Structures are given as structure tokens and as C-alpha cells.
mmCIF file of C-alpha atoms in Angstrom:
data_model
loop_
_atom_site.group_PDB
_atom_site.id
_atom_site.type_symbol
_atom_site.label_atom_id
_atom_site.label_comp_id
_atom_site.label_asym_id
_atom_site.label_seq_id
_atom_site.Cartn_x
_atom_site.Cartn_y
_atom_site.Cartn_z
ATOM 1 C CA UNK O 1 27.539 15.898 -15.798
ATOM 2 C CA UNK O 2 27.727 12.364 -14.091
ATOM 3 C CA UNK O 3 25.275 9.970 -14.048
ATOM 4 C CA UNK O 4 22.819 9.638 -10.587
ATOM 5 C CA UNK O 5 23.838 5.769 -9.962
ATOM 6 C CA UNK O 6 21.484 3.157 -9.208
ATOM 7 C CA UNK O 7 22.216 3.056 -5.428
ATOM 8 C CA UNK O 8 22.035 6.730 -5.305
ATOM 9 C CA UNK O 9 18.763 6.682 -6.615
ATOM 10 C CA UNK O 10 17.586 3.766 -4.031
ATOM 11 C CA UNK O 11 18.760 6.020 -1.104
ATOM 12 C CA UNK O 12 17.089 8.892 -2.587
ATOM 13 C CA UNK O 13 14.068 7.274 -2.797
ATOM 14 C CA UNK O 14 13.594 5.325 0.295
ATOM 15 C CA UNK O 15 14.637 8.723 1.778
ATOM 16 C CA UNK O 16 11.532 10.399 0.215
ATOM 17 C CA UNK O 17 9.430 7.205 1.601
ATOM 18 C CA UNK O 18 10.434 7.661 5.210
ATOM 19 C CA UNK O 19 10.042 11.604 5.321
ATOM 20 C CA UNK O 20 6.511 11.282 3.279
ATOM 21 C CA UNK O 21 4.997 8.825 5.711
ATOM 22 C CA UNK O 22 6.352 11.077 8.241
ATOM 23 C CA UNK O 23 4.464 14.158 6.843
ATOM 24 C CA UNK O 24 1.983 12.099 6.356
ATOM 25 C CA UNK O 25 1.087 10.798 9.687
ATOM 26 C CA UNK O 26 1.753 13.862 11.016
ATOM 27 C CA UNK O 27 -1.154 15.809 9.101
ATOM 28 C CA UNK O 28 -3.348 12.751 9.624
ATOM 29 C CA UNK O 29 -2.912 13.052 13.613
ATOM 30 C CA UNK O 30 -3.531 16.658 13.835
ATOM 31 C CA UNK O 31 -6.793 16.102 11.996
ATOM 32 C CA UNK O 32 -7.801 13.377 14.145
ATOM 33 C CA UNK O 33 -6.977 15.100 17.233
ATOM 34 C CA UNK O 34 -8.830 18.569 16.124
ATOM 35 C CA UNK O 35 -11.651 16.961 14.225
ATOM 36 C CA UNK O 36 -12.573 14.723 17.718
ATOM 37 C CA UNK O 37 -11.755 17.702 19.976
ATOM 38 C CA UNK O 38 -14.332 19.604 18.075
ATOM 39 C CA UNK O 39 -17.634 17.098 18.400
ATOM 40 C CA UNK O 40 -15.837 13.918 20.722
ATOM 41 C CA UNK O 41 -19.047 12.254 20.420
ATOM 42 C CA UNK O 42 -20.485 12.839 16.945
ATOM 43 C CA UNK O 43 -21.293 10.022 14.558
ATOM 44 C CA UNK O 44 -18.372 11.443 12.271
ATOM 45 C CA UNK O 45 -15.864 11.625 15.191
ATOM 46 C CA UNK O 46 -16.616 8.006 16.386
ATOM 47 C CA UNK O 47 -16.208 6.625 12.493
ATOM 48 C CA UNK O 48 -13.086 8.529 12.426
ATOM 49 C CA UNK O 49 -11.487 7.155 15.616
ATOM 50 C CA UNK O 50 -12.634 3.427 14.030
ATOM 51 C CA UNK O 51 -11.005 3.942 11.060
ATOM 52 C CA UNK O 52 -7.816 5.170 13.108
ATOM 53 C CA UNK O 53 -7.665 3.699 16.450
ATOM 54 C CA UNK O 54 -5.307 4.290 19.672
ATOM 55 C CA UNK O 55 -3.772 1.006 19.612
ATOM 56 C CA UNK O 56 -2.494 -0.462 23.030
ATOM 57 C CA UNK O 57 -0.155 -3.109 24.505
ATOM 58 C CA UNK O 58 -2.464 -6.195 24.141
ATOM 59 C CA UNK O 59 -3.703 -4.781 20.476
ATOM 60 C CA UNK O 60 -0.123 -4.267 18.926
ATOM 61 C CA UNK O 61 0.963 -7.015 20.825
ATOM 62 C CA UNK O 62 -2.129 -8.750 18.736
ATOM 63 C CA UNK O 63 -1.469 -7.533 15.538
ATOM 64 C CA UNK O 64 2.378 -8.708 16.118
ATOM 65 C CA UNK O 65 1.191 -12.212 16.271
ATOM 66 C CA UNK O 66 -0.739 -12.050 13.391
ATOM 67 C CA UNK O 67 2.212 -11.056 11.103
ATOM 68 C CA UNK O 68 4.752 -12.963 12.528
ATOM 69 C CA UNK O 69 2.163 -15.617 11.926
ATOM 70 C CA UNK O 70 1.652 -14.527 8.519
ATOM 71 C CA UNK O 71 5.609 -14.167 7.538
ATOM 72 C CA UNK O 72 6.518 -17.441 8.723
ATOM 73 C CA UNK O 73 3.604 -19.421 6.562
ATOM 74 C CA UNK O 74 4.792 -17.336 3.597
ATOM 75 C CA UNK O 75 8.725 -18.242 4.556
ATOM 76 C CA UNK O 76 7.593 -22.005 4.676
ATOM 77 C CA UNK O 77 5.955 -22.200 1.405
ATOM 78 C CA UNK O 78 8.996 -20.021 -0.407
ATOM 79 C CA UNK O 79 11.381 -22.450 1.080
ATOM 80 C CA UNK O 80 8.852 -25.717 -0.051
ATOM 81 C CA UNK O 81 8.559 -24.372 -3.291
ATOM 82 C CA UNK O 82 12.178 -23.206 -3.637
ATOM 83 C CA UNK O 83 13.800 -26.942 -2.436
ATOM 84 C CA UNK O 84 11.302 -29.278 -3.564
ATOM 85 C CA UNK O 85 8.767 -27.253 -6.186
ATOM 86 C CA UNK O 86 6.065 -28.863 -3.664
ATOM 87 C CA UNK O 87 3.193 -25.455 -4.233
ATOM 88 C CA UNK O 88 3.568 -26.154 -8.047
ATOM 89 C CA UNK O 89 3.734 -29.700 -7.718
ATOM 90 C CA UNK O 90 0.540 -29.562 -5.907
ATOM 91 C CA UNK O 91 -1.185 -26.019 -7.748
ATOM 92 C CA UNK O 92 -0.830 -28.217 -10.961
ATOM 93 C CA UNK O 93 -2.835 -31.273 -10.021
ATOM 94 C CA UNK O 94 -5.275 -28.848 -8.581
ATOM 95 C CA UNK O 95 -6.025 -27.269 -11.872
ATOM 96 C CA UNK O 96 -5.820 -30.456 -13.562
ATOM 97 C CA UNK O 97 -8.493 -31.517 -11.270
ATOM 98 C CA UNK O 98 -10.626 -28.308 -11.109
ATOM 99 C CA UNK O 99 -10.588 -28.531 -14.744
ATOM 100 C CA UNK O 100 -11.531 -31.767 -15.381
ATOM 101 C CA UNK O 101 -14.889 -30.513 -13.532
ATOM 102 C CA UNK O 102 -18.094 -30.014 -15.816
ATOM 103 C CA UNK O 103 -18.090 -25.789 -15.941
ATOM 104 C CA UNK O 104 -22.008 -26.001 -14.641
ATOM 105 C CA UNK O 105 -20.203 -27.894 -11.726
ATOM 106 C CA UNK O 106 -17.405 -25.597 -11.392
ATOM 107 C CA UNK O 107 -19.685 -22.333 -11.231
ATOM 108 C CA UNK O 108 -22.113 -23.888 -8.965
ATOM 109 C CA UNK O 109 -19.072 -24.452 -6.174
ATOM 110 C CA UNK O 110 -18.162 -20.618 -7.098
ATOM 111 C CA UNK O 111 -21.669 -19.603 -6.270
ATOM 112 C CA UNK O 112 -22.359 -21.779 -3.856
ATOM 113 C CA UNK O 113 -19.344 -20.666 -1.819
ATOM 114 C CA UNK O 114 -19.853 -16.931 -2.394
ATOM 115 C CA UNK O 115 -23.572 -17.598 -1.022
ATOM 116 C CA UNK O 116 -22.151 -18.934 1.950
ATOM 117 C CA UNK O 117 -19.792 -16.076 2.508
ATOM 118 C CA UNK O 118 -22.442 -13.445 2.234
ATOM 119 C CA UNK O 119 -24.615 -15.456 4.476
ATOM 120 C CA UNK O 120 -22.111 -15.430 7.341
ATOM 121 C CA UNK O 121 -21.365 -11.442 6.714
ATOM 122 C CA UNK O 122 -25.204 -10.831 6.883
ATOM 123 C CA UNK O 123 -25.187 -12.955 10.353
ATOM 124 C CA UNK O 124 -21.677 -11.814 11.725
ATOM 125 C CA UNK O 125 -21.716 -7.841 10.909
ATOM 126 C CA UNK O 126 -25.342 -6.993 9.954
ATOM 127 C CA UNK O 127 -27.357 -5.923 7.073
ATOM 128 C CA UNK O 128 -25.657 -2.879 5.840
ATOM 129 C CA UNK O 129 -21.928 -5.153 5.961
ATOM 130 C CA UNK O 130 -23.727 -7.181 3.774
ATOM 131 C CA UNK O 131 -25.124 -4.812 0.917
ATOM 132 C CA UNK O 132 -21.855 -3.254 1.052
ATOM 133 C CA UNK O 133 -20.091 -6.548 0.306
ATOM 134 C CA UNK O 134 -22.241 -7.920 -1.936
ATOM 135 C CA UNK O 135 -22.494 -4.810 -4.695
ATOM 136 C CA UNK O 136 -18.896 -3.944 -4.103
ATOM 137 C CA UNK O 137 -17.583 -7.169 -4.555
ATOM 138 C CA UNK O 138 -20.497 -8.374 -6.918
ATOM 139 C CA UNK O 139 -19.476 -5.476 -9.416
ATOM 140 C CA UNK O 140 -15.729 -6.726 -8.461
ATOM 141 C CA UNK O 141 -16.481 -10.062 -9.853
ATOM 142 C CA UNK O 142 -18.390 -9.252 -12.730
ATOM 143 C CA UNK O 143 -15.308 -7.109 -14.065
ATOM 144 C CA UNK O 144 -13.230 -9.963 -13.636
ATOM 145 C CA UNK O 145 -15.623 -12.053 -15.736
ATOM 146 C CA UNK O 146 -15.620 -9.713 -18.566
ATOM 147 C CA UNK O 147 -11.944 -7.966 -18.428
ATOM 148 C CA UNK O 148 -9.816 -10.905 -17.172
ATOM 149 C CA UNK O 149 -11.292 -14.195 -18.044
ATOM 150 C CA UNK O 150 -8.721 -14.702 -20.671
ATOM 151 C CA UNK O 151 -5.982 -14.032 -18.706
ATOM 152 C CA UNK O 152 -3.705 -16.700 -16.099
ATOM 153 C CA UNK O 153 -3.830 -16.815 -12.500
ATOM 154 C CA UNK O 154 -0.072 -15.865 -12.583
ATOM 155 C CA UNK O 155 -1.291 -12.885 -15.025
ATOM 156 C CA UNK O 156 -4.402 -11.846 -12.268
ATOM 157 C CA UNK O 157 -1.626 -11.795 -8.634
ATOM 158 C CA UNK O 158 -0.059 -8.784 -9.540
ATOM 159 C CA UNK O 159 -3.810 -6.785 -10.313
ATOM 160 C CA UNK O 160 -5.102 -8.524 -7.101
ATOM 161 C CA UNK O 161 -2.064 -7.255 -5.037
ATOM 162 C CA UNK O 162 -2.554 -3.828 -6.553
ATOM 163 C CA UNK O 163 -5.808 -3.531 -6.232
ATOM 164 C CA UNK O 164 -5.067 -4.887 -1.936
ATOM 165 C CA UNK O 165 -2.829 -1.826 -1.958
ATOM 166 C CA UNK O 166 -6.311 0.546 -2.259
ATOM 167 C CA UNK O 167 -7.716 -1.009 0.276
ATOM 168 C CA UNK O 168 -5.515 0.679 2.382
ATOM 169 C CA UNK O 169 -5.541 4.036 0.299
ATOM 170 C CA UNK O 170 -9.506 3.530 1.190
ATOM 171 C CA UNK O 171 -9.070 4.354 4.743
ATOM 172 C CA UNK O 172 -7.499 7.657 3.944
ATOM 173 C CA UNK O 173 -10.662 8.934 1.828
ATOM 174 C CA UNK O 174 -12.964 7.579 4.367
ATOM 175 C CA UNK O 175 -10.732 10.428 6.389
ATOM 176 C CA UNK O 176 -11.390 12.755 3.760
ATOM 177 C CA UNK O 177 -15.212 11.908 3.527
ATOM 178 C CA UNK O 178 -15.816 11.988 7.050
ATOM 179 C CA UNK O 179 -14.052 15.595 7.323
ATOM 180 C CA UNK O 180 -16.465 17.070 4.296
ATOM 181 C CA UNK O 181 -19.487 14.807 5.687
ATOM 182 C CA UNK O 182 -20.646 15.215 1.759
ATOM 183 C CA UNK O 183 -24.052 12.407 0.335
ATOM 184 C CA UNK O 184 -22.260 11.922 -2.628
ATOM 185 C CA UNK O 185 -18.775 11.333 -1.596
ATOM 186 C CA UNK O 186 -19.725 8.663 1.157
ATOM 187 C CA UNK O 187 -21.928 7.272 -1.621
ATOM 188 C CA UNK O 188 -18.729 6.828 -3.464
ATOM 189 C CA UNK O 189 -16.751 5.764 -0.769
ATOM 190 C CA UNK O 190 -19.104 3.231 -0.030
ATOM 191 C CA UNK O 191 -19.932 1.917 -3.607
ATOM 192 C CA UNK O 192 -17.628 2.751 -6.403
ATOM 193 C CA UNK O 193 -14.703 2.971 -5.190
ATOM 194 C CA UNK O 194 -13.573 -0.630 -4.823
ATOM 195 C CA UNK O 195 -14.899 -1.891 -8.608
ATOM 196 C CA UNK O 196 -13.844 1.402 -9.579
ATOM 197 C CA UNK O 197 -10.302 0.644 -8.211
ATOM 198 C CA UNK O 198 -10.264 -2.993 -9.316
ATOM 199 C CA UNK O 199 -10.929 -1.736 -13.557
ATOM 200 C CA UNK O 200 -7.839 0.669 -12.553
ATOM 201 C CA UNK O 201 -5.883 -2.289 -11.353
ATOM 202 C CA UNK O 202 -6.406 -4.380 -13.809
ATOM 203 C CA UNK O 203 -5.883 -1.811 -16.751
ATOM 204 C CA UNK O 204 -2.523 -0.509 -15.812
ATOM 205 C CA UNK O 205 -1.457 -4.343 -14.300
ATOM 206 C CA UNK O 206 -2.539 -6.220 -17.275
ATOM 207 C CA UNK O 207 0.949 -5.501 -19.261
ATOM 208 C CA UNK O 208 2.729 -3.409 -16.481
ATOM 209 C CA UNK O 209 5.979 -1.763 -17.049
ATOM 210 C CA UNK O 210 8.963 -1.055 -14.759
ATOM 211 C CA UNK O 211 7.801 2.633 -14.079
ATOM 212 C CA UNK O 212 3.886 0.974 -13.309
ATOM 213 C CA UNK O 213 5.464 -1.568 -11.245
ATOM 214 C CA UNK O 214 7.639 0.878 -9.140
ATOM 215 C CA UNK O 215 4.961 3.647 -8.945
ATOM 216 C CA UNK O 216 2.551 0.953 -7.367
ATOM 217 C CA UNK O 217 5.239 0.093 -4.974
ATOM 218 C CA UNK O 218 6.389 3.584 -3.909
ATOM 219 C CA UNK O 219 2.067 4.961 -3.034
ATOM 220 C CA UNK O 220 1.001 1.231 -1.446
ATOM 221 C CA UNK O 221 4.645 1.682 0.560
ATOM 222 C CA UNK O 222 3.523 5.266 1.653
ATOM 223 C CA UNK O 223 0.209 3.912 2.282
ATOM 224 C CA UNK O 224 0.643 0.839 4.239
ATOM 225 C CA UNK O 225 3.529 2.108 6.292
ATOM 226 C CA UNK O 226 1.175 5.287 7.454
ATOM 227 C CA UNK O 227 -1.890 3.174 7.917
ATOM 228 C CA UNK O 228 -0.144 0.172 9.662
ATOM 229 C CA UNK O 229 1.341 2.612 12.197
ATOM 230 C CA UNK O 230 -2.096 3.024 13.723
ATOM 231 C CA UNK O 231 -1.723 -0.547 14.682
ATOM 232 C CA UNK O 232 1.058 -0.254 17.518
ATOM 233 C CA UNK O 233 2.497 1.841 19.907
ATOM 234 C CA UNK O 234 5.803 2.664 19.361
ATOM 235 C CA UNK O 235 7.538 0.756 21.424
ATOM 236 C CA UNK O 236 5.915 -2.442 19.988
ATOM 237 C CA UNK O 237 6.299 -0.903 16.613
ATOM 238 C CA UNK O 238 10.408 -1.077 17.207
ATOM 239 C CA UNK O 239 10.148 -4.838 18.376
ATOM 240 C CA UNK O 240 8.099 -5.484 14.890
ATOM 241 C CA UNK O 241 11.000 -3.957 13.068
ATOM 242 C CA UNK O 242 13.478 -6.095 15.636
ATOM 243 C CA UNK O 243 12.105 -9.350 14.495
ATOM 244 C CA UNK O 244 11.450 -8.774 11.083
ATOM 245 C CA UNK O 245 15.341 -7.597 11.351
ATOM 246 C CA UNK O 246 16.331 -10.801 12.429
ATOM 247 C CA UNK O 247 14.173 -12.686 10.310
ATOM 248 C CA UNK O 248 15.646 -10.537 7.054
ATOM 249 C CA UNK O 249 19.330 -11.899 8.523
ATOM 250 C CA UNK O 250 18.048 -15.781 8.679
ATOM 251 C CA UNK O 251 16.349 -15.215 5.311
ATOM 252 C CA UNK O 252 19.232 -14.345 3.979
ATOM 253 C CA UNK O 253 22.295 -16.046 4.717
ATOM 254 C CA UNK O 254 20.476 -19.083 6.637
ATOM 255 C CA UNK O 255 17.278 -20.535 4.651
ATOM 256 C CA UNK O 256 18.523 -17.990 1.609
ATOM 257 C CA UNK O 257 14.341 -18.047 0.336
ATOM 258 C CA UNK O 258 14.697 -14.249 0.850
ATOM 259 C CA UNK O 259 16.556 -14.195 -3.109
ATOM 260 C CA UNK O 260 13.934 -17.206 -4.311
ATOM 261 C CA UNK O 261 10.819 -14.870 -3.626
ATOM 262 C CA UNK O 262 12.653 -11.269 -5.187
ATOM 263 C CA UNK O 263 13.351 -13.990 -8.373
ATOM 264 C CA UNK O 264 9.666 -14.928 -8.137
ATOM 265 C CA UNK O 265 7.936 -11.386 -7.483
ATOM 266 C CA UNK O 266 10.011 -9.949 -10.266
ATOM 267 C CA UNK O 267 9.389 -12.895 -12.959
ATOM 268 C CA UNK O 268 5.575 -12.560 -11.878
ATOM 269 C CA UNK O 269 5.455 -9.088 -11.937
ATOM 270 C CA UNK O 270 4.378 -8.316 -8.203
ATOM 271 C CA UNK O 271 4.999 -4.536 -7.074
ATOM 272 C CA UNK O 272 6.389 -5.921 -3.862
ATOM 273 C CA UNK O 273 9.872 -4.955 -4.914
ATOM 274 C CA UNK O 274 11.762 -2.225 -5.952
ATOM 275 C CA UNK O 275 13.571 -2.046 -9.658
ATOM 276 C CA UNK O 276 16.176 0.572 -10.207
ATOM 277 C CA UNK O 277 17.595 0.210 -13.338
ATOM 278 C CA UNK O 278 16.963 -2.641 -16.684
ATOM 279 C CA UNK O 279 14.093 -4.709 -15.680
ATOM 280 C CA UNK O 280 16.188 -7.752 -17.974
ATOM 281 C CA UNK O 281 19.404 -6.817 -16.465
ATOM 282 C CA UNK O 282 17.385 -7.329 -12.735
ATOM 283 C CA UNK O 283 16.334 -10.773 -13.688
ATOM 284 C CA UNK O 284 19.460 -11.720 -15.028
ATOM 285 C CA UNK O 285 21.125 -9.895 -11.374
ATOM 286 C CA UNK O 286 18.798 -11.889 -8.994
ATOM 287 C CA UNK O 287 19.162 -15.639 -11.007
ATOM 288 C CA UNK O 288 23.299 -14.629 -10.683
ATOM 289 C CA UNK O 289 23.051 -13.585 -7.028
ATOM 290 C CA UNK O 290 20.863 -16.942 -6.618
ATOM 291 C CA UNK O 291 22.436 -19.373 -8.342
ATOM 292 C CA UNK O 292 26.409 -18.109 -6.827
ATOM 293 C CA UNK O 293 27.794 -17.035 -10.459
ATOM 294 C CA UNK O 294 30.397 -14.551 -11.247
ATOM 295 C CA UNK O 295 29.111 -11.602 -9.671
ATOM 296 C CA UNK O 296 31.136 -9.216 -11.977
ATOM 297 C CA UNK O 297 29.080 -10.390 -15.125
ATOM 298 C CA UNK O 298 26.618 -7.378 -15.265
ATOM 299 C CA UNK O 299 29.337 -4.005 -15.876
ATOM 300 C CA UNK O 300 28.721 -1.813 -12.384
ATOM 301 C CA UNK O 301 27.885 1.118 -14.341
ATOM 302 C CA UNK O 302 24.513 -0.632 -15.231
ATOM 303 C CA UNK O 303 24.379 -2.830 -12.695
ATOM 304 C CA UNK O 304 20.706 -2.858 -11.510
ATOM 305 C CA UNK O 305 19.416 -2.382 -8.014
ATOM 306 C CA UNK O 306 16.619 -4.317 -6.177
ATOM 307 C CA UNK O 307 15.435 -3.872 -3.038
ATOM 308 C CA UNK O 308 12.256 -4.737 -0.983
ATOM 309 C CA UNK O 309 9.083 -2.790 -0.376
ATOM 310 C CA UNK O 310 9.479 -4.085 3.024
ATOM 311 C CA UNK O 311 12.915 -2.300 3.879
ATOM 312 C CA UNK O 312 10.640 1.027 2.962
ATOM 313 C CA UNK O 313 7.712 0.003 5.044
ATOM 314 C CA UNK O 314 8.569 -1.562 7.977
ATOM 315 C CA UNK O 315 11.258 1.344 9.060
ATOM 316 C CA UNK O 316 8.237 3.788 8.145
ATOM 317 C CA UNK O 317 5.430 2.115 10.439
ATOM 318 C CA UNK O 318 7.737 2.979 13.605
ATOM 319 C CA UNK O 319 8.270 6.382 12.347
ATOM 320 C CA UNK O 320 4.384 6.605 11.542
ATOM 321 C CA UNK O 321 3.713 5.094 15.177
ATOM 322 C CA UNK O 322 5.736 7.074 16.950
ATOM 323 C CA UNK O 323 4.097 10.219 15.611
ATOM 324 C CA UNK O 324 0.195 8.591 15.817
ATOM 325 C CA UNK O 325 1.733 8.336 19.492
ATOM 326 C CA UNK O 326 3.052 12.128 19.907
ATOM 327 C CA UNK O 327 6.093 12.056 19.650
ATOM 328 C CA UNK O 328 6.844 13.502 16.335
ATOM 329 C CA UNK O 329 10.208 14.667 17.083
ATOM 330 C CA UNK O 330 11.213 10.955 17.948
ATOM 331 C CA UNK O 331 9.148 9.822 14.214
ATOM 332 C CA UNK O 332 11.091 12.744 12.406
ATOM 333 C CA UNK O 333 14.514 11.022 14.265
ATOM 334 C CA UNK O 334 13.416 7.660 13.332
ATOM 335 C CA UNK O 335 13.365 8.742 9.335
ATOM 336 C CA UNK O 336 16.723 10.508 9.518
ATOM 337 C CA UNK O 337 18.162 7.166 11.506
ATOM 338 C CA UNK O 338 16.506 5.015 8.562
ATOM 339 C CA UNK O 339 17.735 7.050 5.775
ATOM 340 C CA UNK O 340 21.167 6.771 7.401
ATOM 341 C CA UNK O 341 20.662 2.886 7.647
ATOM 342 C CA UNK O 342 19.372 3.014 3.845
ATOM 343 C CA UNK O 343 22.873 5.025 3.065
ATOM 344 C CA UNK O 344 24.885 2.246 4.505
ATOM 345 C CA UNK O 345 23.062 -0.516 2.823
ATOM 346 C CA UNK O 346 24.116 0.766 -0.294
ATOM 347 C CA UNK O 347 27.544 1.054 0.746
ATOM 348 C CA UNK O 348 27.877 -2.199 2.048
ATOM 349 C CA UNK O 349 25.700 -3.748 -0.951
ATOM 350 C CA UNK O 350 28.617 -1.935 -3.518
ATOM 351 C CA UNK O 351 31.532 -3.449 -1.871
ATOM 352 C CA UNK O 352 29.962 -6.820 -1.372
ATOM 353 C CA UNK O 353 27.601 -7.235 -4.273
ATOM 354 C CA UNK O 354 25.514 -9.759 -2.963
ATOM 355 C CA UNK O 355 21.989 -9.906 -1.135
ATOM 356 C CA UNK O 356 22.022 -8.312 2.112
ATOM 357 C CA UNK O 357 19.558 -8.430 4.586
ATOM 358 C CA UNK O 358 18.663 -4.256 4.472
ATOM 359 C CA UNK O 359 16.550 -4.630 7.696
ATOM 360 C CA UNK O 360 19.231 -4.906 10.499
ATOM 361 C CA UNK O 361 21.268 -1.343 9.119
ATOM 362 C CA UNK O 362 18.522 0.931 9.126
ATOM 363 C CA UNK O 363 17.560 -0.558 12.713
ATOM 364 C CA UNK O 364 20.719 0.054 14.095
ATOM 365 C CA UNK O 365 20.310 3.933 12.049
ATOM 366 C CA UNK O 366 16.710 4.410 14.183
ATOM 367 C CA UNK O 367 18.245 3.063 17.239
ATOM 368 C CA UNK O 368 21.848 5.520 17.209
ATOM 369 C CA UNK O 369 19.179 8.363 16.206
ATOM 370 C CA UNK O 370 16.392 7.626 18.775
ATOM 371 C CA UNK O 371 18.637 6.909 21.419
ATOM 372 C CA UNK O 372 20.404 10.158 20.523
ATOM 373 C CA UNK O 373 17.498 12.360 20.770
ATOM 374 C CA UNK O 374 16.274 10.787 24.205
ATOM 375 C CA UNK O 375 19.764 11.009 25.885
ATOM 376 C CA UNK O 376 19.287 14.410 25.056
ATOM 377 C CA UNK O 377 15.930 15.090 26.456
ATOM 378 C CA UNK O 378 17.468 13.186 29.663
ATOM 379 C CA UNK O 379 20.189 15.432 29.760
ATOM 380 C CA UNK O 380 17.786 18.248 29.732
#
């Protein structure tokens, strides 16, 4: 029996991404909509429609800003770093600064600044804010001092960027918790489940492995794509896809950083990409693809695949925002239009074998299949 290949498997498993979220978002907006219905203005209904808002035009338009905002700072400091080595130019003299410090000095600015940032929760969002930040992120801190000191900043990104990826899994058992309305589960919610979260991140993150690394990737995928879609409409979802599709093409063939930052989340272990296949073989891949070398170096039979968790999330937050907005039928459209786009990325990435921007395909597959559905609804 043949071998599944690499690309195979990517299409396969972005495929599973897009219907997931899909599922997903659909069971989450019938509960909202039944659990409101039932008691609109109960305590438990109002915390659920915070935790899951209707967004609108100015909100998504909003929230668009913010991560254009947000992509370009991070495209500016890849390119920086990647033509001049400017961030570790300047990271270096920080430390060499920062160390230089007496530690009694060094802790006091730590305290002192935390004691300042509680301070301005207490004043800004009120007293219960503030004992939930301060024991959360109090217990969050001591584990750091007693599991990680030892360990590198470089070591500590990829448990911090885990350990971001429950934050969003958070909202969905605040959905849970609010539906069973149970002491000891809110107490939970409340107050053990971020420390408790953060020891998990930083056990299985310390030394992670390929499989940790791509497990991470494929739940925070499922969970920021269904959680972001509460963010937009779904029209305003489409243009976030539209721009980030453009900005995948620039990244790509024009400022080329896109390659520089897969090279740097895969050498610092960052579950912000996708490895399918030898974790060696992908490092070796990516410095190849980056530095223009022979391309046929790596035999195609175990050539590996890498792809970013943003070609799985960004296609999923319009098909999560078009069913928060409900129109499932035009979500379930969206995920067979992206897993058609996902198809023909691998086909194009085989004959080319080069980085693609993965974005602008799987557009163009939502577009054909949205388009398609409502020309047939105008028809009708």
C-alpha cells in the first residue's frame, strides 16, 4: 500500500480544521441563541453574550485596524531583523545592560512595575478585575520562578505562546460554566485555570517534539479561528482574509520576510507553523528555500511540508463568522471553497517547490464557492 504523502496529509488536515471550526461555531451559536432565548436578561445570559458578542460594522471594522496594525509592526521587525539583525543587535545590549543591574535593583523594577499594573486594573476595571489578576497571574509568576528560572528567553516564547493559545480555549469553558451555572466550576474558571494552564505549558513546551508542536498548533488553530469569528461580520471577515491575502503575496515574493519568520518560528520552536514530515529535514527545506539553493537537494519522497497556522485560521474565522452570523450554509460553503484552495496549494507548491503565498488560493476557493451558492439562492 502507498505511502499518504506529505501534501496529502497537509490537505487532509487543514480540511479537518475548516470543517471542525465549522461544527464548532455552529454548536456554539445554537447554544447562545437557545440559552439567551430562554432567560434574555439573566446574569448568566448577559455574561454569555459578553463573552460572545454580535459584532457590527464599526466593531469589526475596529478589530480590522488593530490587526492590520499588529501584522505590519511584526512585518517591520522580521524584515529589520532579517536585513540588518537590528532586534538582536539591540535585545543583546539590553541584556547586557539589564544584567549588569544589582539583582535587588533588577527585582525592585519587576515589582515595582507589576505594582503599578495592578494599581491601574484596580482603578480601570474594579475590585474583583483586580483579585482576579493578581492571584491568577501572581500564581503565574511564581511558577515561572520555580519551573523556568533556569531556562532562556528564547526557551520561555514558545510556553508563553502556548499558554496565549488557552486564553482563548478559556472563553469556551466560561461557555461551558455559564451553561451548568456550577460554585465550583466558576471557582475554577476563575482561579486555577490560568496557573493551572501555564504548569501545562511549560511541561509539555520545555523540550517539545514535532507531534507537541503540531498538536498545539492544530487546537489553538481550531480555537482562535472559532473565537475570532465572533469579532466580525462576515462581510468584514472576507475583507480580513482579502488583505491578509495580499499581504501573504507581498510577503512573499516582494519583502520575502514571510520565509525569514517560518526559519525563525521553527528554529525557536513556536507552534505557529505547521511540520509535516522530519523536523531536521524542515530546517534544512526552509534555509534552502531561503537562501535560493538547489531545490532538488531533499529526495521528494521525504520532502517535508510547512505551512502556516495562519492559512488554517484566517480561512476558518470567515467560515466561523458567517455561521455566528446565520448563515451556516454560506460557513459550510466557505470550508468546502477553502479546502479546495488548500488542494490547489499543494498542487501548485509540488510543481513549483518554492514558498507560496497559500492565502490568495483558498480565497479565490471561498469566493467560486460563496458566489456559487448565492447565485443560486438568486436564481431561486
Amino acid at each position: 500500500m502507498k505511502a499518504i504523502s506529505n501534501l496529502a496529509k497537509g490537505i487532509i488536515l487543514f480540511a479537518i480544521i475548516y470543517f471542525v471550526v465549522f461544527f464548532l461555531a455552529l454548536e456554539i451559536s445554537n447554544f447562545r441563541t437557545s440559552f439567551v432565548a430562554k432567560s434574555p436578561n439573566s446574569l448568566a445570559a448577559n455574561t454569555l453574550k459578553s463573552a460572545l458578542p454580535t459584532p457590527t460594522a464599526q466593531s469589526s471594522s475596529h478589530n480590522i485596524y488593530l490587526l492590520v496594525g499588529e501584522i505590519f509592526i511584526i512585518s517591520i521587525i522580521a524584515i529589520l531583523e532579517m536585513r540588518w539583525k537590528l532586534i538582536s543587535i539591540a535585545l543583546y545590549y539590553i541584556n547586557a545592560l539589564f544584567k549588569k543591574l544589582h539583582y535587588l535593583v533588577r527585582t525592585f523594577l519587576v515589582v515595582g512595575l507589576a505594582i503599578i499594573l495592578l494599581y491601574w486594573v484596580m482603578l480601570t476595571s474594579g475590585f474583583f478585575v483586580f483579585i482576579f489578576v493578581t492571584i491568577n497571574f501572581g500564581l503565574v509568576a511564581i511558577i515561572n520562578a520555580i519551573f523556568l528560572r533556569k531556562l532562556t528567553l528564547a526557551q520561555k516564547i514558545p510556553i508563553f505562546f502556548t499558554f496565549i493559545f488557552f486564553l482563548f480555549a478559556w472563553v469556551l469553558l466560561i461557555v461551558v460554566s455559564v451553561s451548568v451555572n456550577n460554585l465550583y466550576l466558576n471557582l475554577f474558571t476563575d482561579f486555577v485555570y490560568f496557573p493551572l494552564t501555564f504548569l501545562i505549558s511549560a511541561i509539555f513546551m520545555r523540550n517539545p517534539t514535532k507531534n507537541v508542536l503540531n498538536t498545539v498548533a492544530f487546537l489553538s488553530s481550531i480555537m482562535v479561528a472559532t473565537f475570532t469569528g465572533f469579532l466580525f461580520t462576515p462581510f468584514f471577515a472576507y475583507i480580513l482574509l482579502l488583505i491578509f491575502s495580499i499581504y501573504d503575496f507581498i510577503a512573499v515574493f516582494w519583502t520575502k520576510h514571510m520565509g525569514f519568520m517560518a526559519k525563525k518560528l521553527i528554529t525557536y520552536n513556536i507552534p505557529e507553523v505547521f511540520i509535516i514530515g522530519d523536523l531536521e529535514l524542515a530546517k534544512t527545506r526552509i534555509a534552502e528555500l531561503n537562501a535560493g539553493t538547489d531545490k532538488t537537494k531533499i529526495p521528494e519522497s521525504i520532502r517535508p511540508l510547512i505551512i502556516g497556522v495562519g492559512d488554517a485560521v484566517l480561512p476558518a474565522v470567515v467560515i466561523a463568522a458567517f455561521v455566528f452570523g446565520k448563515l451556516p450554509m454560506y460557513g459550510l460553503m466557505a470550508a468546502i471553497g477553502a479546502s479546495l484552495g488548500i488542494f490547489f496549494n499543494m498542487k501548485v507548491l509540488n510543481k513549483y517547490r518554492s514558498i507560496i503565498p497559500a492565502l490568495p488560493l483558498i480565497l479565490v476557493g471561498i469566493t467560486i464557492m460563496i458566489g456559487l451558492l448565492w447565485g443560486i439562492s438568486f436564481l431561486a
